[in-house]
Tab-separated table of C-alpha atoms in Angstrom:
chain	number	residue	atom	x	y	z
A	294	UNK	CA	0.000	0.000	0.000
A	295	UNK	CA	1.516	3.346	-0.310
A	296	UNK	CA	1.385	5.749	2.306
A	297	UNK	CA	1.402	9.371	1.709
A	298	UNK	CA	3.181	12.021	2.655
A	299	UNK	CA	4.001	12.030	6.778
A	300	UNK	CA	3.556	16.201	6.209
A	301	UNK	CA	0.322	15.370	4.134
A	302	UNK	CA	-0.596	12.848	7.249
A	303	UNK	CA	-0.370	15.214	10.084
A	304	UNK	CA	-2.357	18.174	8.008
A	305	UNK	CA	-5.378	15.505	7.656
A	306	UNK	CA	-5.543	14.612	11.309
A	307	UNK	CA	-8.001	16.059	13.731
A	308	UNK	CA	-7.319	19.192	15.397
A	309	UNK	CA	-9.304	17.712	18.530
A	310	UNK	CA	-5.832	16.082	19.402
A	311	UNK	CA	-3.650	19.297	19.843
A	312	UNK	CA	-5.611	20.202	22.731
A	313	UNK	CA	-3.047	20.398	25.371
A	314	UNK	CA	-3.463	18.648	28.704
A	315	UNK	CA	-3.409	20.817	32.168
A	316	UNK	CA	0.458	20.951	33.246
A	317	UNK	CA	0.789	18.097	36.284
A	318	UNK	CA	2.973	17.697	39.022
A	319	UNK	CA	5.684	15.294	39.219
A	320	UNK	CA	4.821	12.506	41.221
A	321	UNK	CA	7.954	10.926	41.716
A	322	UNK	CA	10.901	12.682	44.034
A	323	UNK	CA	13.727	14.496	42.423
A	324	UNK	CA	17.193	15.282	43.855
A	325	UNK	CA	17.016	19.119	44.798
A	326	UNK	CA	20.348	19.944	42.513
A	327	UNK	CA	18.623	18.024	39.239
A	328	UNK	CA	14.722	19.518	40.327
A	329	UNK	CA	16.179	22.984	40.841
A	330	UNK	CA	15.873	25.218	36.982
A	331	UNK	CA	18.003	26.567	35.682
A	332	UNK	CA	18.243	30.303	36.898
A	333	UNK	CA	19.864	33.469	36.116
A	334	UNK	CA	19.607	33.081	32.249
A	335	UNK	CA	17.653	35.895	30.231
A	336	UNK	CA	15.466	34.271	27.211
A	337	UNK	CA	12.705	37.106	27.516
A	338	UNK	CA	14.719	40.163	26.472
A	339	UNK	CA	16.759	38.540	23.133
A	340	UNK	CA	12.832	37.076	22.194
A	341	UNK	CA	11.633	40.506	21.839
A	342	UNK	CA	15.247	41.455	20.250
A	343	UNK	CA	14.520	39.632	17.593
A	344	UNK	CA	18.274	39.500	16.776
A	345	UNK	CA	19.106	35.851	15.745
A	346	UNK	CA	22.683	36.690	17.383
A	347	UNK	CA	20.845	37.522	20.823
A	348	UNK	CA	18.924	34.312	20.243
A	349	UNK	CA	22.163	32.127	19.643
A	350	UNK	CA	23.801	33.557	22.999
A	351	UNK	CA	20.673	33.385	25.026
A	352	UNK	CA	20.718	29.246	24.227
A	353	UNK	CA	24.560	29.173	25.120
A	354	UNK	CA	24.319	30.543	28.176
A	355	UNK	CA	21.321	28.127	28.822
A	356	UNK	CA	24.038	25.332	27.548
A	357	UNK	CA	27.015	26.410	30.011
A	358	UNK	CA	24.497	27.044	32.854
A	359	UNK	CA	23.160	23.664	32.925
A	360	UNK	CA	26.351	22.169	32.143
A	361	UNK	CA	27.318	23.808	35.768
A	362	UNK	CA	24.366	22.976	37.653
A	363	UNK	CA	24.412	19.071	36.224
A	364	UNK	CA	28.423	18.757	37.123
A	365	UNK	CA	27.176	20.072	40.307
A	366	UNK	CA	24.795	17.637	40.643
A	367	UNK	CA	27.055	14.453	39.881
A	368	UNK	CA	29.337	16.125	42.389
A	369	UNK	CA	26.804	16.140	44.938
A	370	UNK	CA	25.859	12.678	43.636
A	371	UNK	CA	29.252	10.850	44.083
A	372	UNK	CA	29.838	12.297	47.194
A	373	UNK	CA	26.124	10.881	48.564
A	374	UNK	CA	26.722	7.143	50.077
A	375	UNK	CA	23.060	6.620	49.943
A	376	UNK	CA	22.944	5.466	46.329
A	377	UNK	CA	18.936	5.811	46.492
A	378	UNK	CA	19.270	9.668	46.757
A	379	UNK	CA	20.905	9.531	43.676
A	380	UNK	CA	18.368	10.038	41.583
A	381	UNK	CA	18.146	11.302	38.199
A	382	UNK	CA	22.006	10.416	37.983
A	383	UNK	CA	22.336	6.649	38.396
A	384	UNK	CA	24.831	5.752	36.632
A	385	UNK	CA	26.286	9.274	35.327
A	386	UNK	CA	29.798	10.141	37.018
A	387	UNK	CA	32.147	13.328	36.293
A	388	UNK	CA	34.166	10.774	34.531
A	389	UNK	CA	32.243	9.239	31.904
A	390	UNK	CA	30.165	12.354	30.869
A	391	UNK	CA	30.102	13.470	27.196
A	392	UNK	CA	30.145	16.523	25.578
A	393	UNK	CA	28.250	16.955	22.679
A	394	UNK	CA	29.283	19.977	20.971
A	395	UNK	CA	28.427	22.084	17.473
A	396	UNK	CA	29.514	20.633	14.544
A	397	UNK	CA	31.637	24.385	13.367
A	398	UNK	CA	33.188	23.836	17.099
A	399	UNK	CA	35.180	20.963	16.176
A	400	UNK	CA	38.828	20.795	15.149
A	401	UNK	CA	39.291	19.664	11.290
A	402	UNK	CA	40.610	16.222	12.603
A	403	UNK	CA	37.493	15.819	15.217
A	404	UNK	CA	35.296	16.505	11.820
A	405	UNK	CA	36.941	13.816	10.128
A	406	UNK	CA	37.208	11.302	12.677
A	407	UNK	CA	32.931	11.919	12.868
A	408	UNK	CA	32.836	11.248	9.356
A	409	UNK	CA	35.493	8.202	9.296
A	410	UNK	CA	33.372	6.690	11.658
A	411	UNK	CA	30.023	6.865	9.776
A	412	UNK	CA	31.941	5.796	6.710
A	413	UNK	CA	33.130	2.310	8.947
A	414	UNK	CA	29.739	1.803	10.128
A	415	UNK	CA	28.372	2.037	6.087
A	416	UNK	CA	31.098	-0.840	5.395
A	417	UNK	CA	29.620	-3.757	8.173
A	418	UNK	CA	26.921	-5.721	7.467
A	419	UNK	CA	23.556	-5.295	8.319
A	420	UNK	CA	22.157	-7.797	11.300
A	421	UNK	CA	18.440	-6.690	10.595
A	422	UNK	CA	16.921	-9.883	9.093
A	423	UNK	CA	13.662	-9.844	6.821
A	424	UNK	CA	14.950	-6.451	4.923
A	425	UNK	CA	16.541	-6.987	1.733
A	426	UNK	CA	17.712	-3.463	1.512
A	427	UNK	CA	19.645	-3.511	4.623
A	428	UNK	CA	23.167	-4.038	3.377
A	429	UNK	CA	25.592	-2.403	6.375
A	430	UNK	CA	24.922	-1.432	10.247
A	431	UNK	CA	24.185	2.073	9.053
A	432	UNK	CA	20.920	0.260	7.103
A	433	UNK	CA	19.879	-1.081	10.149
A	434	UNK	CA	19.000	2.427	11.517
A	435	UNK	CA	17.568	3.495	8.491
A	436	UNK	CA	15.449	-0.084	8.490
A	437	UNK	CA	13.961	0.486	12.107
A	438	UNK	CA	13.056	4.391	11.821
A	439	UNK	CA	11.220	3.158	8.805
A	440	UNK	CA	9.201	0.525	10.176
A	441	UNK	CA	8.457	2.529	13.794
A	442	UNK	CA	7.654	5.895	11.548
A	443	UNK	CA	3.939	5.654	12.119
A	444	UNK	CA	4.681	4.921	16.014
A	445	UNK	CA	7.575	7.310	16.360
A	446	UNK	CA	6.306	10.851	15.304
A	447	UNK	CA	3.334	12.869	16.472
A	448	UNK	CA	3.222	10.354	19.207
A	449	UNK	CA	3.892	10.441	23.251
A	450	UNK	CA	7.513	8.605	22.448
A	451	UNK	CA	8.383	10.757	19.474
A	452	UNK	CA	11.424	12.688	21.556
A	453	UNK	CA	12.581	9.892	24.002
A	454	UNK	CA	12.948	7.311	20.965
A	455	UNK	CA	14.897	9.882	18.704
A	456	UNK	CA	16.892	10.600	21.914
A	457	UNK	CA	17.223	6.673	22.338
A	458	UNK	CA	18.378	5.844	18.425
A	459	UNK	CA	20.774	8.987	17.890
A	460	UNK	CA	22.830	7.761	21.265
A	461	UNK	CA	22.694	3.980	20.108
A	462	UNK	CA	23.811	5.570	16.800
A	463	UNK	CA	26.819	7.265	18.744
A	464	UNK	CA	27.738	3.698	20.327
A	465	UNK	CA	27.784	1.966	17.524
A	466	UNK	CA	29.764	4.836	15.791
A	467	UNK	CA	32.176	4.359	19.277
A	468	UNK	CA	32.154	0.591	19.834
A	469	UNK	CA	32.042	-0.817	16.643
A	470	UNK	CA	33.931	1.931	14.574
A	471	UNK	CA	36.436	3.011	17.072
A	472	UNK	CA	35.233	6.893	17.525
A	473	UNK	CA	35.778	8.390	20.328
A	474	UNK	CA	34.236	11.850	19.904
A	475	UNK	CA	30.551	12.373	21.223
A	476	UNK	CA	27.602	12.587	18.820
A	477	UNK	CA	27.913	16.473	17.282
A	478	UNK	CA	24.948	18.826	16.351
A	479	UNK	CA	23.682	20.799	14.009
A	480	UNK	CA	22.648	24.181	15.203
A	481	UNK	CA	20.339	25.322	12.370
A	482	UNK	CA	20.371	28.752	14.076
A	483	UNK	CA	23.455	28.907	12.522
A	484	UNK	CA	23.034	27.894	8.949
A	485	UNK	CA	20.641	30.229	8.931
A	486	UNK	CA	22.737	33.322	9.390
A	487	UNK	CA	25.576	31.784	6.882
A	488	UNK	CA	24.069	29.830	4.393
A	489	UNK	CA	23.991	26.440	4.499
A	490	UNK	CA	26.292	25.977	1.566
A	491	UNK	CA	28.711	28.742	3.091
A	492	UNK	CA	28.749	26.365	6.599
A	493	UNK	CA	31.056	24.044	7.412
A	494	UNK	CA	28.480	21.376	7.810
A	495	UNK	CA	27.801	21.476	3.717
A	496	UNK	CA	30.438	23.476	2.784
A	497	UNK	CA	31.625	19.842	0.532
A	498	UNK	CA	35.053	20.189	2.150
A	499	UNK	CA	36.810	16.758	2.941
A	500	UNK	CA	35.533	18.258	6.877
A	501	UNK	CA	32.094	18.614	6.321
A	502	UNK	CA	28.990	16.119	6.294
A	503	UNK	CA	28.933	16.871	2.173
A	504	UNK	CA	27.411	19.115	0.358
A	505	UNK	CA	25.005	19.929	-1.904
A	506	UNK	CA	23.679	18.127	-4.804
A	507	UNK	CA	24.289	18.919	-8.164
A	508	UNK	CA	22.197	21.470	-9.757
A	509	UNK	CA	19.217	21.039	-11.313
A	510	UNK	CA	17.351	23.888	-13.721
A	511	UNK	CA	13.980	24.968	-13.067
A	512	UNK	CA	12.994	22.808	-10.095
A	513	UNK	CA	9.467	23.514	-8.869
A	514	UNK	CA	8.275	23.960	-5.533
A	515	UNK	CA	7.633	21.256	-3.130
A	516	UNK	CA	3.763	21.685	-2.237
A	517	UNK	CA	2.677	19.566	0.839
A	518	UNK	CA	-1.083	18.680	-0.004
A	519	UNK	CA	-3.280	19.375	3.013
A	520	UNK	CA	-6.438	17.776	3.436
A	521	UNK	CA	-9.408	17.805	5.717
A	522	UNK	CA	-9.925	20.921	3.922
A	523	UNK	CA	-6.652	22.173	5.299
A	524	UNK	CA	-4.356	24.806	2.875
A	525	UNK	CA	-1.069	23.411	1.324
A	526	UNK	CA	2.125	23.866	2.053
A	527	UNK	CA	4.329	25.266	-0.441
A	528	UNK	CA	8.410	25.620	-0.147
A	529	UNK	CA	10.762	26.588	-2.496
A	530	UNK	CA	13.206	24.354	-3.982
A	531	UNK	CA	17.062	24.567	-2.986
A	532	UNK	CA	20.285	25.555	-5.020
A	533	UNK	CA	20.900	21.728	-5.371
A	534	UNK	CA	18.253	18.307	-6.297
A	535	UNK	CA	20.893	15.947	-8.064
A	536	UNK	CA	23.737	13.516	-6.498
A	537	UNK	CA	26.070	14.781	-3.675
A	538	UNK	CA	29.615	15.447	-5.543
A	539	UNK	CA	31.996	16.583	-2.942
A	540	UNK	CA	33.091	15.154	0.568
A	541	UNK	CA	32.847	11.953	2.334
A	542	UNK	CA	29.765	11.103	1.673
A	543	UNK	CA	29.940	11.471	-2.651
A	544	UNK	CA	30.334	8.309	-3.214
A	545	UNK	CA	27.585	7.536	-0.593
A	546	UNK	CA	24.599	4.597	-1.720
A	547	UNK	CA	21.218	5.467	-0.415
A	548	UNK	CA	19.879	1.634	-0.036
A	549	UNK	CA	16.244	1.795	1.659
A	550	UNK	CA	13.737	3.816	0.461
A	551	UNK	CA	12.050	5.979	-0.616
A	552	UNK	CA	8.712	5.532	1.188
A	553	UNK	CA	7.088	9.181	1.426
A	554	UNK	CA	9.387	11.321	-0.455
A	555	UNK	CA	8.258	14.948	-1.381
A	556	UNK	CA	9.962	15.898	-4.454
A	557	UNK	CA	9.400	18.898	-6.556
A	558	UNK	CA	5.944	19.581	-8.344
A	559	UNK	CA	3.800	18.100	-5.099
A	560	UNK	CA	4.757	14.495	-6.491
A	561	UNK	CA	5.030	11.515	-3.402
A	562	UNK	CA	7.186	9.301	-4.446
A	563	UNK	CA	7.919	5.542	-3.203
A	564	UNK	CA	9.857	2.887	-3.912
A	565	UNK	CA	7.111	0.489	-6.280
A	566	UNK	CA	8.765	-2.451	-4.510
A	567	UNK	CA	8.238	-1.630	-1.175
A	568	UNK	CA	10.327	0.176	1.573
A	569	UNK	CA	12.144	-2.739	3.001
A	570	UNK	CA	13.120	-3.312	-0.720
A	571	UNK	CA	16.926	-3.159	-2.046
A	572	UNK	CA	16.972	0.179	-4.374
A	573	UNK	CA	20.534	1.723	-4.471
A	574	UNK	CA	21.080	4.534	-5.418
A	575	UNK	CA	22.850	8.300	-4.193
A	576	UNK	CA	22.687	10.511	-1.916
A	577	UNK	CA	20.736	13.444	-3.011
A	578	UNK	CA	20.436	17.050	-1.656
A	579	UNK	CA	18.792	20.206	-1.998
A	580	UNK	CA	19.583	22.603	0.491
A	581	UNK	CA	17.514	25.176	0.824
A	582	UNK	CA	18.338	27.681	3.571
A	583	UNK	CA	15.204	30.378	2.395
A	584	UNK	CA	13.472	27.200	4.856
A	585	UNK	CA	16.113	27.049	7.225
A	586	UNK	CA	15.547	31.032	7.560
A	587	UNK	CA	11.742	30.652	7.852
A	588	UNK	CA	11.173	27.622	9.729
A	589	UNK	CA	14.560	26.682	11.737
A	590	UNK	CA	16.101	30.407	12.838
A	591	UNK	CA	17.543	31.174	15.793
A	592	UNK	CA	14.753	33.137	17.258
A	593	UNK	CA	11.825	30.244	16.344
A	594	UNK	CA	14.252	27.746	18.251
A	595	UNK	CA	14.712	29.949	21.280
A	596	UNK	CA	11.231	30.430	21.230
A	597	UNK	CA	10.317	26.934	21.265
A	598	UNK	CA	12.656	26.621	24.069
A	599	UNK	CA	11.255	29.673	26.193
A	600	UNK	CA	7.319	29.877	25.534
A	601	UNK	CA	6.189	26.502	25.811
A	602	UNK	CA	4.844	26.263	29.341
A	603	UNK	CA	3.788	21.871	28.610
A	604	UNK	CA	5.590	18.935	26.785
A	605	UNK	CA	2.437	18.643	24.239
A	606	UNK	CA	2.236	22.017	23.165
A	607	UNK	CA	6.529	21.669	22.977
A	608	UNK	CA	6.385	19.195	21.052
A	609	UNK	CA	3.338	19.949	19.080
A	610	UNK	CA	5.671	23.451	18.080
A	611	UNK	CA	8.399	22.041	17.303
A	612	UNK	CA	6.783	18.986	14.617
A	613	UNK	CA	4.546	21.657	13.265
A	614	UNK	CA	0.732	21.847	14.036
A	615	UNK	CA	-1.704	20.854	11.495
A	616	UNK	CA	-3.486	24.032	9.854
A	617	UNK	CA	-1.079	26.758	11.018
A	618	UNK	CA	1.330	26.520	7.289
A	619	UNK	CA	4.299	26.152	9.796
A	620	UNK	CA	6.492	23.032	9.917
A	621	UNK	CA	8.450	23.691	12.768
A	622	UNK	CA	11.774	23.288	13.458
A	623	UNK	CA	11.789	19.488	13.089
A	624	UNK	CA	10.428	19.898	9.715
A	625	UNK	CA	12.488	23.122	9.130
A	626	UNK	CA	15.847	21.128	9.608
A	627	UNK	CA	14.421	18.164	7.390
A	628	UNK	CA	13.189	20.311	4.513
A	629	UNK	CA	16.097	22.403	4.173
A	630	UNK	CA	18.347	19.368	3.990
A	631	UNK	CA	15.611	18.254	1.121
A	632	UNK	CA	16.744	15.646	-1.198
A	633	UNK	CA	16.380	11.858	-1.517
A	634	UNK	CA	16.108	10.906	1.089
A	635	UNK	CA	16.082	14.271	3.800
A	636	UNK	CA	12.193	14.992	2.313
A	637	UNK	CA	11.336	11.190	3.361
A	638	UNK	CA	10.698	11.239	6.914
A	639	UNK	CA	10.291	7.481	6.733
A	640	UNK	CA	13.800	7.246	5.286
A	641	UNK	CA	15.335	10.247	6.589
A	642	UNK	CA	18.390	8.842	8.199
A	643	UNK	CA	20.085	7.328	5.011
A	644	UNK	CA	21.659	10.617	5.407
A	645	UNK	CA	24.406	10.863	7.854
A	646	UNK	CA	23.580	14.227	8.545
A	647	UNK	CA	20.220	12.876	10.167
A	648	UNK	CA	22.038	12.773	13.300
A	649	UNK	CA	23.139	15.940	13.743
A	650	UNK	CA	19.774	17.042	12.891
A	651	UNK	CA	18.338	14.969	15.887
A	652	UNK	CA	21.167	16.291	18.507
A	653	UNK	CA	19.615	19.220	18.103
A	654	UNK	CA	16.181	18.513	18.236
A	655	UNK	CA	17.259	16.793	21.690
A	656	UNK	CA	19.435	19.679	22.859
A	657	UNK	CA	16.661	22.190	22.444
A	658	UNK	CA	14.365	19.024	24.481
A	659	UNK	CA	17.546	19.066	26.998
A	660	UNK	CA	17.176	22.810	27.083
A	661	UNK	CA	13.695	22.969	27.807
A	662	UNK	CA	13.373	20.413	29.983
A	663	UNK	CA	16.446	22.586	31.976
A	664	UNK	CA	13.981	25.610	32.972
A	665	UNK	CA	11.322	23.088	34.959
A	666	UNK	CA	12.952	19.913	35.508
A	667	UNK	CA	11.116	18.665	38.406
A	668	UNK	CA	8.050	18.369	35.838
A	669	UNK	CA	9.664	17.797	32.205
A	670	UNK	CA	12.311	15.710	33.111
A	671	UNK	CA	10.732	13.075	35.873
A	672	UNK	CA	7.298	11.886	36.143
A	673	UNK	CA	4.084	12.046	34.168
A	674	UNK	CA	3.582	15.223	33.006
A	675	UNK	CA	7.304	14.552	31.375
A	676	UNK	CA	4.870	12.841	28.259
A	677	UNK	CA	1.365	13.503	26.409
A	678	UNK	CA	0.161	11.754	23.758
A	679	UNK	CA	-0.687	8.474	22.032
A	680	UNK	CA	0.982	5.241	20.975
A	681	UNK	CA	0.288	6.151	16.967
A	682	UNK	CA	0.756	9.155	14.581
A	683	UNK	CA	-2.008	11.765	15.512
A	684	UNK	CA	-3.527	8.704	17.478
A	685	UNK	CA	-4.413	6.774	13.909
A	686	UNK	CA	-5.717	4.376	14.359
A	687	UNK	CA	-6.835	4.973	17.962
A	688	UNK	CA	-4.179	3.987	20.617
A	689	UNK	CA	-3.922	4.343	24.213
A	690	UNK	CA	-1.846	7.127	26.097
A	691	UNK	CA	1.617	7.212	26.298
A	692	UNK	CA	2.738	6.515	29.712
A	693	UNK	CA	6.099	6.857	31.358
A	694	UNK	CA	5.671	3.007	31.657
A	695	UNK	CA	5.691	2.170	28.024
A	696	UNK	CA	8.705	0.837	26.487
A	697	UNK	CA	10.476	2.198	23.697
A	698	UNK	CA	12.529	-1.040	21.911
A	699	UNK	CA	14.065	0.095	18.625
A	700	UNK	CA	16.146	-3.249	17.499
A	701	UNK	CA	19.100	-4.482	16.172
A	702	UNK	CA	20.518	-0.953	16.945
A	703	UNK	CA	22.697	-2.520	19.696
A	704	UNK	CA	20.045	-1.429	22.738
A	705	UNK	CA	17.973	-3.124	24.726
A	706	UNK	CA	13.822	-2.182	25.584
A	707	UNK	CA	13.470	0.843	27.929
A	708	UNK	CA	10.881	2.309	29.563
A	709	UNK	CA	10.316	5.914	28.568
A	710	UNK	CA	11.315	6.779	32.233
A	711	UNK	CA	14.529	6.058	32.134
A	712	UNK	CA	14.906	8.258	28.810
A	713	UNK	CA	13.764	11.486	29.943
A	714	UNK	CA	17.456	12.865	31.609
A	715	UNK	CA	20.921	12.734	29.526
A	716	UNK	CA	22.463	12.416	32.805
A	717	UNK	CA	20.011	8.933	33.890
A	718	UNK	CA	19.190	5.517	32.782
A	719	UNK	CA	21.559	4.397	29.885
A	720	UNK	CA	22.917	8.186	29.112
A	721	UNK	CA	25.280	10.460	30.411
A	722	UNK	CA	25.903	13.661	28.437
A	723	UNK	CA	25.202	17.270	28.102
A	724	UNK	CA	25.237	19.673	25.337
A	725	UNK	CA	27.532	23.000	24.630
C-alpha cells in the first residue's frame, strides 16, 4: 500500500488532538540539585530582540548554565553514600560524561574522525533480518526508523525514541567503529545566518557532512497537499536536487527507500517495490536555507525553548501543528536538507547528517526540559500523547511506563522513564 506524505498525514488529522493537557505535578521525588531550573539566564529580552545573534547567545548561556548545575549535581551525587538519593544520575559520574558539541566547534581532525566513523559503520553488514535493503549497520537504523515511523512521530515517544536511536547511533559509531568523539549537532540557528552551503556542515570540504547536490534547472516547488480541507504547504526548492559530488559522503549509496518522499511539483514518491526493498542509489540534496531562515532560525528555536509552558504544546511546536502553514523546526531542519532521502521522513536517516539534525532537536528538548525539571524531566507530566501518529488508528496514552525497543541498533527495551534525563538511565551527556 503506499502511504502518503508524513507532512500530508499530520495536516489531515483532527485538530481535537492538539488540545493540550493541564500541566501536572511530578509525582515521583527528584534530587534538589537536578529539580532545581536553571536560573539566572535571560530568554525574555533577546525574544523581543529579535536578533538571531541575541537568540544564539541566550541558548549558550542556557548550555554552560546547565552544564554547571548538572556537574554540580554528579558532584553532589558521588559524594552521597546513599545510592537511592541519587536520583536522576544513576549511573552518570564526572568521569564518563560526554560533551556533545556544534559541529563548526570541532577541530578539522574531530570533523573527520565523525565522518570516518560513519563511513566504517556504512562498510559492516547489516544484522536486521527480513529487509533486503539492509546491506551495512548504518541500514539497520535506516530499516527500524522506517518501520516505527507511524509509532515514532506525532506520538507520546516521538522525543525519548529519537533521543534513544541517535545515542545507540553514537555507540555503535564508538564501539564498533572506534570513535571516540561524542555525537555532534547541528545548530540550524546557525546555517541560517551563513548559508547552508557557506557552513562548514555542507560546505563539501573533505571536513564537512557533504554538500550539496548537483544542480538542477527549473525545479518547482515542493507543495505539501493538506487535506481535511486544510491549505497546502508550499516551499521553495534549494540551489541543489541531483547527487552529492563533494566530501565523504559522494560516493555515498542510499539503499532503503524511498517511502514518502516529497519531491518537486507536489509528487510523493515511493519505492514500487516496497520500503524494506533493495533500491541503491545516491545521496541526493537540496539545500535550501530560504526554509532554514523561515522555519529553523535562531529566534523560532529559542522560542520553542522559552514559551512553551507543557511537553504537548513543545512538542506539538516544534513537529509543526496541522493548519497553522508552519512546519516547525523538526520539519524546518528536514526540509532544508531536502533531497532523496532528507524529504522522506520514513527514510530520513540514510543521510548521515540525520544525526546531527536529531542532537539538536534533543538539545533544544535538553534545554527545555532545563527551565522546569522537576516536571519535564521526571514523572508524568514529562509525556502527552498516544501510541500512533495523531492517534491513527486509535491507541492508548503514552505513559512513562511504556517501552520504547528500537532493534538491532545494539540497545535493549526501555521504559520511557529512564529516557527522559541525559544524565540517567543508559545516558550520560550534556550539550555546549
Amino acid at each position: 500500500m503506499r502511504v502518503g506524505s508524513l507532512a500530508l498525514l499530520s495536516l489531515q488529522a483532527a485538530s481535537a488532538v492538539l488540545a493540550a493537557p493541564a500541566p501536572q505535578t511530578s509525582d515521583e521525588p527528584v534530587p534538589e540539585t537536578v529539580a532545581e531550573p536553571v536560573a539566572d539566564v535571560d530568554l525574555t529580552t533577546p525574544l523581543l530582540s529579535g536578533n538571531p545573534e541575541d537568540a544564539l547567545q541566550a541558548m549558550s548561556d542556557l548550555d554552560n548554565a546547565t552544564f554547571q548545575q548538572i556537574q554540580d549535581a554528579l558532584a553532589d551525587s558521588e559524594a552521597e553514600e546513599n545510592p537511592e538519593k541519587r536520583g536522576l544520575l544513576s549511573g552518570c559520574t564526572l568521569s564518563k560524561l560526554q560533551v556533545r558539541r556544534e559541529w563548526s566547534t570541532l577541530t578539522k581532525s574531530e570533523r573527520k574522525a565523525y565522518t570516518d566513523a560513519v563511513l566504517c559503520l556504512q562498510s559492516k553488514p547489516a544484522r536486521t533480518a527480513g529487509v533486503p535493503g539492509a546491506k551495512s549497520r548504518f541500514d539497520d537504523f535506516v530499516a527500524v526508523h522506517i518501520n516505527q515511523t507511524m509509532e515514532i512521530h506525532y506520538t507520546g515517544n516521538f522525543l525519548s525514541w529519537h533521543r534513544y536511536f541517535t545515542w545507540l547511533y553514537e555507540q555503535a559509531l564508538r564501539n564498533e567503529c572506534g570513535y571516540r568523539g561524542s555525537q555532534p549537532y547541528w545548530n540550524w540557528g546557525l546555517t541560517a545566518i551563513t548559508g547552508l552551503e557557506n557552513s562548514p556542515h555542507f560546505d563539501g570540504s573533505a571536513y564537512s557532512m557533504s554538500g550539496n547536490g548537483a544542480a538542477v534547472p527549473n525545479q518547482q516547488n515542493i507543495v505539501i497537499t493538506a487535506g481535511e480541507g486544510l491549505p497546502p504547504i508550499v516551499l521553495p526548492p534549494g540551489t541543489g536536487g541531483g547527487c552529492v559530488t563533494s566530501g565523504p559522503f559522494k560516493n555515498m549509496k542510499v539503499n532503503l527507500g524511498p517511502v514518502s518522499l516529497d519531491t518537486p511539483g507536489g509528487i510523493v514518491a515511493s519505492n514500487p517495490d516496497g520500503p524494506n526493498a533493495y533500491n541503491p542509489r545516491c545521496l541526493k540534496r537540496d539545500l535550501t536555507t530560504a526554509i532554514n531562515r523561515q522555519f529553523a532560525n535562531a529566534s523560532t528555536i529559542l522560542a520553542n525553548i522559552a514559551l512553551p509552558q507543557d511537553i504537548d504544546t513543545f512538542q506539538m511546536t516544534m513537529q509543526g501543528i496541522p493548519g497553522t502553514g508552519n512546519i516547525g523546526i523538526h520539519g524546518g531542519g528536514h526540509y532544508s536538507l531536502g533531497g532523496d532521502p532528507g524529504r522522506d521522513f520514513f527514510t530520513s536517516p540514510g543521510d548521515p547528517a540525520f544525526y546531527l539534525h536529531h542532537a539538536m532537536i534533543d538539545r533544544v528538548w535538553y534545554l527545555w526540559q532545563a527551565l522546569a525539571p522537576l516536571s519535564r524531566a521526571k514523572g508524568s507530566s514529562s509525556v502527552a500523547g498516544t501510541r500512533t501518529f495523531f492517534n491513527q488508528p486509535p491507541s492508548p496514552d503514552t505513559t512513562i511506563e511504556d517501552y520504547v525497543d528500537i532493534p538491532n541498533t545494539g540497545g535493549d527495551p526501555k521504559k520511557i522513564k529512564d529516557l527522559l534525563s541525559t544524565v540517567s538511565g543508559p545516558f550520560c551527556y550534556v550539550y555546549l
